[in-house]
Tab-separated table of C-alpha atoms in Angstrom:
chain	number	residue	atom	x	y	z
A	21	UNK	CA	-41.240	23.096	-106.052
A	22	UNK	CA	-43.635	20.360	-104.955
A	23	UNK	CA	-42.120	17.978	-107.519
A	24	UNK	CA	-38.648	18.561	-106.069
A	25	UNK	CA	-39.804	17.896	-102.519
A	26	UNK	CA	-41.691	14.747	-103.506
A	27	UNK	CA	-38.777	13.542	-105.641
A	28	UNK	CA	-36.374	14.082	-102.738
A	29	UNK	CA	-38.464	12.087	-100.291
A	30	UNK	CA	-39.376	9.311	-102.730
A	31	UNK	CA	-35.763	9.105	-103.919
A	32	UNK	CA	-34.667	8.606	-100.326
A	33	UNK	CA	-37.306	5.909	-99.766
A	34	UNK	CA	-36.222	4.151	-102.951
A	35	UNK	CA	-32.728	3.728	-101.519
A	36	UNK	CA	-34.141	1.541	-98.757
A	37	UNK	CA	-36.399	-0.402	-101.097
A	38	UNK	CA	-33.473	-1.068	-103.441
A	39	UNK	CA	-31.295	-2.055	-100.491
A	40	UNK	CA	-33.913	-4.515	-99.232
A	41	UNK	CA	-34.174	-6.108	-102.684
A	42	UNK	CA	-30.395	-6.514	-102.910
A	43	UNK	CA	-30.208	-7.927	-99.382
A	44	UNK	CA	-32.924	-10.509	-100.138
A	45	UNK	CA	-31.352	-11.625	-103.439
A	46	UNK	CA	-27.790	-11.819	-102.122
A	47	UNK	CA	-28.643	-13.067	-98.631
A	48	UNK	CA	-26.909	-10.142	-96.904
A	49	UNK	CA	-27.744	-8.899	-93.423
A	50	UNK	CA	-26.760	-5.288	-94.157
A	51	UNK	CA	-25.315	-3.106	-96.906
A	52	UNK	CA	-22.285	-0.848	-96.623
A	53	UNK	CA	-22.506	2.092	-99.007
A	54	UNK	CA	-18.826	2.961	-98.515
A	55	UNK	CA	-19.353	6.422	-97.094
A	56	UNK	CA	-21.627	9.394	-97.528
A	57	UNK	CA	-20.566	10.198	-101.118
A	58	UNK	CA	-21.809	6.919	-102.677
A	59	UNK	CA	-25.014	7.202	-100.641
A	60	UNK	CA	-25.603	10.734	-101.958
A	61	UNK	CA	-24.867	9.552	-105.509
A	62	UNK	CA	-27.505	6.817	-105.263
A	63	UNK	CA	-29.983	9.287	-103.775
A	64	UNK	CA	-29.258	11.785	-106.577
A	65	UNK	CA	-29.911	9.155	-109.262
A	66	UNK	CA	-33.186	8.214	-107.598
A	67	UNK	CA	-34.097	11.897	-107.213
A	68	UNK	CA	-33.641	12.624	-110.918
A	69	UNK	CA	-35.479	9.446	-111.911
A	70	UNK	CA	-38.509	10.343	-109.777
A	71	UNK	CA	-38.341	14.012	-110.830
A	72	UNK	CA	-38.369	13.022	-114.517
A	73	UNK	CA	-41.323	10.680	-113.972
A	74	UNK	CA	-43.255	13.349	-112.071
A	75	UNK	CA	-42.508	15.904	-114.800
A	76	UNK	CA	-43.859	13.563	-117.453
A	77	UNK	CA	-46.960	12.836	-115.374
A	78	UNK	CA	-47.539	16.562	-114.864
A	79	UNK	CA	-47.170	17.264	-118.581
A	80	UNK	CA	-49.496	14.384	-119.439
A	81	UNK	CA	-52.123	15.600	-116.976
A	82	UNK	CA	-51.974	19.192	-118.264
A	83	UNK	CA	-52.178	18.063	-121.897
A	84	UNK	CA	-55.071	15.757	-121.060
A	85	UNK	CA	-56.980	18.665	-119.544
A	86	UNK	CA	-56.240	20.827	-122.612
A	87	UNK	CA	-57.479	18.059	-124.888
A	88	UNK	CA	-60.683	17.777	-122.879
A	89	UNK	CA	-61.453	21.465	-123.421
A	90	UNK	CA	-60.765	21.198	-127.162
A	91	UNK	CA	-63.074	18.187	-127.555
A	92	UNK	CA	-65.910	19.972	-125.775
A	93	UNK	CA	-65.836	22.861	-128.251
């Protein structure tokens, strides 16, 4: 549940970071997403990217802790 909330917020923030990068490279003053649907699509891609990264980090952290206990035995 926490991963979903964090992924939602970070995915939303990534939209603005990506937009700023595009505006700097292309020399634009603003970006038109073309409506709410394309904006939601970009947010959804960012959401799933961040969610996948957080899932892998969580799995790595849990496996690291399990490995620590096995080495101590």
